[in-house]
Structures are given as C-alpha cells and as structure tokens.
Amino acid sequence: MSLHHVGILVQEIAKATEDYVRRFGCEVRSEIIHDPNQTAFVRFLSQPGDSVFLELVAPDSADSKLSNALSKGGGLNHLCYAVTNIEEACREMRPRGMFPVQAPMAAVAFPGRRIAWLIGRDGIPIELVERGPSGEI
C-alpha cells in the first residue's frame, strides 16, 4: 500500500489548477474528468518528478454529495492509497478500524481499475485504487 494522491475539494477546478501551478509549480497530469458515480469533476496534478498526485475535486452540480462539504469550506477531502489487490486490502483494513463506505467499483478516473472507499474514527475518507503502471495516474 502506498500513497497515491491527496484529494482537495475546491469550488472550481480551472481556477484551483491555476493557483496550484502558480503557487507550487505543479504540473497538470490530466484533463478535467467528469465522474458521475462520484458526482464530481476531478483533475490530477503533481510536483515535477513526484509519484504522489494531488486530485482537485469539485461538485458536478448543486445536488452533488460533495456540495455540503464544499459549503463548509472545502480543503482536504480524502487520502488515496494504491493497492495491488483491492478486495484483500479492504478485508485487511477492517480489523485496523477502517469500515467500508463503498465496495470496489469501476473507476472513471482510472480506466480499467477499481476504487473502494473506507472511513475510520478520525472521519477522513480513505480511497483505495488498484495499482496501475508506474508513473500513470
């Protein structure tokens, strides 16, 4: 299990992208992707040469499940870890105090791979993503 990305909830992805590029020298690693399953738009950025990504996340409508969190200010939304076997990782996390929120499902942002969601007592959502080719989002 390794850190894949940090999800940051923002009002508008294009504006947030400009800010992260200007302030921190981030590189844009993807187009803006619509994920109707997550009711979100997302875009991946990274620092030059870094293997951990930032995922900018914005609600896709006023009815998005993210809208309430954004109305409270947005910011840190989730941590995502890459795993080799998503079912096994989900099983191993349960005795560690992590509880499933969403079972493994196809990922729009990661074609051909799946994601799952868990949460622990700290309330920080944890996303698991099946490991992809090195250097690929």
PDB file of C-alpha atoms in Angstrom:
ATOM      1  CA  MET A   1       0.000   0.000   0.000  1.00  0.00           C
ATOM      2  CA  SER A   2       1.429   3.371  -0.986  1.00  0.00           C
ATOM      3  CA  LEU A   3       0.074   6.915  -1.017  1.00  0.00           C
ATOM      4  CA  HIS A   4      -1.332   7.602  -4.482  1.00  0.00           C
ATOM      5  CA  HIS A   5      -2.972  11.009  -4.105  1.00  0.00           C
ATOM      6  CA  VAL A   6      -4.393  13.600  -1.769  1.00  0.00           C
ATOM      7  CA  GLY A   7      -7.874  14.816  -2.684  1.00  0.00           C
ATOM      8  CA  ILE A   8      -8.543  18.542  -2.286  1.00  0.00           C
ATOM      9  CA  LEU A   9     -12.139  19.782  -2.542  1.00  0.00           C
ATOM     10  CA  VAL A  10     -12.356  23.052  -4.493  1.00  0.00           C
ATOM     11  CA  GLN A  11     -15.079  25.321  -5.849  1.00  0.00           C
ATOM     12  CA  GLU A  12     -13.751  25.423  -9.407  1.00  0.00           C
ATOM     13  CA  ILE A  13     -11.100  23.137 -10.868  1.00  0.00           C
ATOM     14  CA  ALA A  14      -9.783  25.532 -13.547  1.00  0.00           C
ATOM     15  CA  LYS A  15      -9.161  28.314 -11.002  1.00  0.00           C
ATOM     16  CA  ALA A  16      -7.664  25.930  -8.440  1.00  0.00           C
ATOM     17  CA  THR A  17      -5.394  24.489 -11.152  1.00  0.00           C
ATOM     18  CA  GLU A  18      -4.071  27.983 -11.937  1.00  0.00           C
ATOM     19  CA  ASP A  19      -3.416  28.570  -8.222  1.00  0.00           C
ATOM     20  CA  TYR A  20      -1.532  25.284  -7.676  1.00  0.00           C
ATOM     21  CA  VAL A  21       0.538  25.748 -10.829  1.00  0.00           C
ATOM     22  CA  ARG A  22       1.425  29.354  -9.933  1.00  0.00           C
ATOM     23  CA  ARG A  23       1.960  28.891  -6.193  1.00  0.00           C
ATOM     24  CA  PHE A  24       3.617  25.489  -6.050  1.00  0.00           C
ATOM     25  CA  GLY A  25       4.908  24.751  -9.542  1.00  0.00           C
ATOM     26  CA  CYS A  26       2.548  21.805 -10.035  1.00  0.00           C
ATOM     27  CA  GLU A  27       2.231  20.147 -13.411  1.00  0.00           C
ATOM     28  CA  VAL A  28      -1.159  19.275 -14.865  1.00  0.00           C
ATOM     29  CA  ARG A  29      -1.328  15.489 -15.278  1.00  0.00           C
ATOM     30  CA  SER A  30      -4.878  15.055 -16.610  1.00  0.00           C
ATOM     31  CA  GLU A  31      -7.738  16.806 -18.285  1.00  0.00           C
ATOM     32  CA  ILE A  32     -10.785  17.617 -16.189  1.00  0.00           C
ATOM     33  CA  ILE A  33     -12.640  14.317 -15.811  1.00  0.00           C
ATOM     34  CA  HIS A  34     -16.352  14.036 -15.050  1.00  0.00           C
ATOM     35  CA  ASP A  35     -17.134  11.166 -12.685  1.00  0.00           C
ATOM     36  CA  PRO A  36     -20.915  10.798 -12.405  1.00  0.00           C
ATOM     37  CA  ASN A  37     -20.514   7.937  -9.888  1.00  0.00           C
ATOM     38  CA  GLN A  38     -18.760  10.311  -7.501  1.00  0.00           C
ATOM     39  CA  THR A  39     -20.910  13.308  -8.607  1.00  0.00           C
ATOM     40  CA  ALA A  40     -17.683  15.199  -9.235  1.00  0.00           C
ATOM     41  CA  PHE A  41     -15.255  16.732 -11.649  1.00  0.00           C
ATOM     42  CA  VAL A  42     -11.603  15.851 -10.953  1.00  0.00           C
ATOM     43  CA  ARG A  43      -8.158  16.757 -12.263  1.00  0.00           C
ATOM     44  CA  PHE A  44      -4.765  15.387 -11.279  1.00  0.00           C
ATOM     45  CA  LEU A  45      -1.652  17.484 -10.674  1.00  0.00           C
ATOM     46  CA  SER A  46       1.796  16.624  -9.361  1.00  0.00           C
ATOM     47  CA  GLN A  47       5.095  18.177  -8.457  1.00  0.00           C
ATOM     48  CA  PRO A  48       7.750  17.628 -11.133  1.00  0.00           C
ATOM     49  CA  GLY A  49       9.223  14.150 -10.640  1.00  0.00           C
ATOM     50  CA  ASP A  50       6.898  13.257  -7.745  1.00  0.00           C
ATOM     51  CA  SER A  51       4.953   9.988  -7.735  1.00  0.00           C
ATOM     52  CA  VAL A  52       2.186  11.250  -5.425  1.00  0.00           C
ATOM     53  CA  PHE A  53      -0.597  13.242  -7.064  1.00  0.00           C
ATOM     54  CA  LEU A  54      -2.962  15.973  -5.953  1.00  0.00           C
ATOM     55  CA  GLU A  55      -6.533  15.397  -7.060  1.00  0.00           C
ATOM     56  CA  LEU A  56      -8.606  18.538  -7.337  1.00  0.00           C
ATOM     57  CA  VAL A  57     -12.250  17.608  -6.769  1.00  0.00           C
ATOM     58  CA  ALA A  58     -15.307  19.798  -7.415  1.00  0.00           C
ATOM     59  CA  PRO A  59     -19.021  19.008  -7.208  1.00  0.00           C
ATOM     60  CA  ASP A  60     -20.658  18.420 -10.586  1.00  0.00           C
ATOM     61  CA  SER A  61     -23.930  20.072  -9.502  1.00  0.00           C
ATOM     62  CA  ALA A  62     -25.723  21.587  -6.524  1.00  0.00           C
ATOM     63  CA  ASP A  63     -27.057  18.072  -5.789  1.00  0.00           C
ATOM     64  CA  SER A  64     -23.565  16.518  -5.620  1.00  0.00           C
ATOM     65  CA  LYS A  65     -22.714  14.579  -2.478  1.00  0.00           C
ATOM     66  CA  LEU A  66     -19.708  16.936  -2.219  1.00  0.00           C
ATOM     67  CA  SER A  67     -21.727  20.179  -2.117  1.00  0.00           C
ATOM     68  CA  ASN A  68     -22.309  20.086   1.641  1.00  0.00           C
ATOM     69  CA  ALA A  69     -18.593  19.645   2.395  1.00  0.00           C
ATOM     70  CA  LEU A  70     -17.750  22.479  -0.001  1.00  0.00           C
ATOM     71  CA  SER A  71     -20.244  24.781   1.741  1.00  0.00           C
ATOM     72  CA  LYS A  72     -18.169  24.214   4.909  1.00  0.00           C
ATOM     73  CA  GLY A  73     -15.023  25.427   3.194  1.00  0.00           C
ATOM     74  CA  GLY A  74     -13.673  22.500   1.173  1.00  0.00           C
ATOM     75  CA  GLY A  75      -9.966  21.690   1.502  1.00  0.00           C
ATOM     76  CA  LEU A  76      -8.635  18.264   2.410  1.00  0.00           C
ATOM     77  CA  ASN A  77     -11.213  15.767   1.161  1.00  0.00           C
ATOM     78  CA  HIS A  78      -9.541  12.346   1.225  1.00  0.00           C
ATOM     79  CA  LEU A  79      -6.359  10.306   1.063  1.00  0.00           C
ATOM     80  CA  CYS A  80      -5.948   7.612  -1.572  1.00  0.00           C
ATOM     81  CA  TYR A  81      -3.680   4.582  -1.404  1.00  0.00           C
ATOM     82  CA  ALA A  82      -2.685   2.362  -4.323  1.00  0.00           C
ATOM     83  CA  VAL A  83      -3.052  -1.350  -3.638  1.00  0.00           C
ATOM     84  CA  THR A  84      -2.306  -4.483  -5.611  1.00  0.00           C
ATOM     85  CA  ASN A  85      -5.389  -6.461  -4.552  1.00  0.00           C
ATOM     86  CA  ILE A  86      -8.326  -4.217  -3.653  1.00  0.00           C
ATOM     87  CA  GLU A  87     -10.517  -6.952  -2.101  1.00  0.00           C
ATOM     88  CA  GLU A  88      -7.676  -8.160   0.100  1.00  0.00           C
ATOM     89  CA  ALA A  89      -6.807  -4.598   1.127  1.00  0.00           C
ATOM     90  CA  CYS A  90     -10.433  -3.919   2.094  1.00  0.00           C
ATOM     91  CA  ARG A  91     -10.507  -7.115   4.205  1.00  0.00           C
ATOM     92  CA  GLU A  92      -7.203  -6.234   5.907  1.00  0.00           C
ATOM     93  CA  MET A  93      -8.333  -2.700   6.745  1.00  0.00           C
ATOM     94  CA  ARG A  94     -11.442  -3.752   8.683  1.00  0.00           C
ATOM     95  CA  PRO A  95      -9.564  -5.142  11.749  1.00  0.00           C
ATOM     96  CA  ARG A  96      -7.477  -1.952  11.643  1.00  0.00           C
ATOM     97  CA  GLY A  97     -10.578   0.124  12.353  1.00  0.00           C
ATOM     98  CA  MET A  98     -11.480   1.076   8.792  1.00  0.00           C
ATOM     99  CA  PHE A  99     -15.045   0.467   7.682  1.00  0.00           C
ATOM    100  CA  PRO A 100     -16.289   0.157   4.082  1.00  0.00           C
ATOM    101  CA  VAL A 101     -18.356   3.007   2.697  1.00  0.00           C
ATOM    102  CA  GLN A 102     -18.357   1.835  -0.922  1.00  0.00           C
ATOM    103  CA  ALA A 103     -17.374  -1.612  -2.199  1.00  0.00           C
ATOM    104  CA  PRO A 104     -14.892  -1.881  -5.081  1.00  0.00           C
ATOM    105  CA  MET A 105     -16.325  -0.442  -8.276  1.00  0.00           C
ATOM    106  CA  ALA A 106     -15.112   0.656 -11.705  1.00  0.00           C
ATOM    107  CA  ALA A 107     -13.249   3.972 -11.592  1.00  0.00           C
ATOM    108  CA  VAL A 108     -13.969   6.638 -14.186  1.00  0.00           C
ATOM    109  CA  ALA A 109     -10.699   8.478 -13.460  1.00  0.00           C
ATOM    110  CA  PHE A 110      -8.652   5.265 -13.618  1.00  0.00           C
ATOM    111  CA  PRO A 111      -9.842   3.313 -16.682  1.00  0.00           C
ATOM    112  CA  GLY A 112      -9.604  -0.446 -16.262  1.00  0.00           C
ATOM    113  CA  ARG A 113      -9.104  -0.162 -12.498  1.00  0.00           C
ATOM    114  CA  ARG A 114     -11.373  -0.069  -9.466  1.00  0.00           C
ATOM    115  CA  ILE A 115     -11.699   2.057  -6.361  1.00  0.00           C
ATOM    116  CA  ALA A 116     -13.207   1.468  -2.919  1.00  0.00           C
ATOM    117  CA  TRP A 117     -13.961   3.854  -0.057  1.00  0.00           C
ATOM    118  CA  LEU A 118     -13.417   3.343   3.679  1.00  0.00           C
ATOM    119  CA  ILE A 119     -13.610   5.529   6.768  1.00  0.00           C
ATOM    120  CA  GLY A 120     -12.220   5.290  10.294  1.00  0.00           C
ATOM    121  CA  ARG A 121     -12.845   7.027  13.597  1.00  0.00           C
ATOM    122  CA  ASP A 122     -10.933  10.116  12.506  1.00  0.00           C
ATOM    123  CA  GLY A 123     -13.589  10.731   9.840  1.00  0.00           C
ATOM    124  CA  ILE A 124     -11.097  11.117   6.972  1.00  0.00           C
ATOM    125  CA  PRO A 125     -12.363   9.284   3.896  1.00  0.00           C
ATOM    126  CA  ILE A 126      -9.829   6.806   2.522  1.00  0.00           C
ATOM    127  CA  GLU A 127      -9.936   5.768  -1.107  1.00  0.00           C
ATOM    128  CA  LEU A 128      -8.193   2.646  -2.340  1.00  0.00           C
ATOM    129  CA  VAL A 129      -7.285   2.366  -6.021  1.00  0.00           C
ATOM    130  CA  GLU A 130      -5.924  -0.638  -7.845  1.00  0.00           C
ATOM    131  CA  ARG A 131      -2.283  -0.068  -8.687  1.00  0.00           C
ATOM    132  CA  GLY A 132      -1.628   0.946 -12.293  1.00  0.00           C
ATOM    133  CA  PRO A 133       1.522   1.180 -14.388  1.00  0.00           C
ATOM    134  CA  SER A 134       4.338   3.189 -12.780  1.00  0.00           C
ATOM    135  CA  GLY A 135       4.091   6.915 -13.486  1.00  0.00           C
ATOM    136  CA  GLU A 136       0.488   6.651 -14.666  1.00  0.00           C
ATOM    137  CA  ILE A 137      -2.302   8.322 -12.774  1.00  0.00           C
TER     138      ILE A 137
END
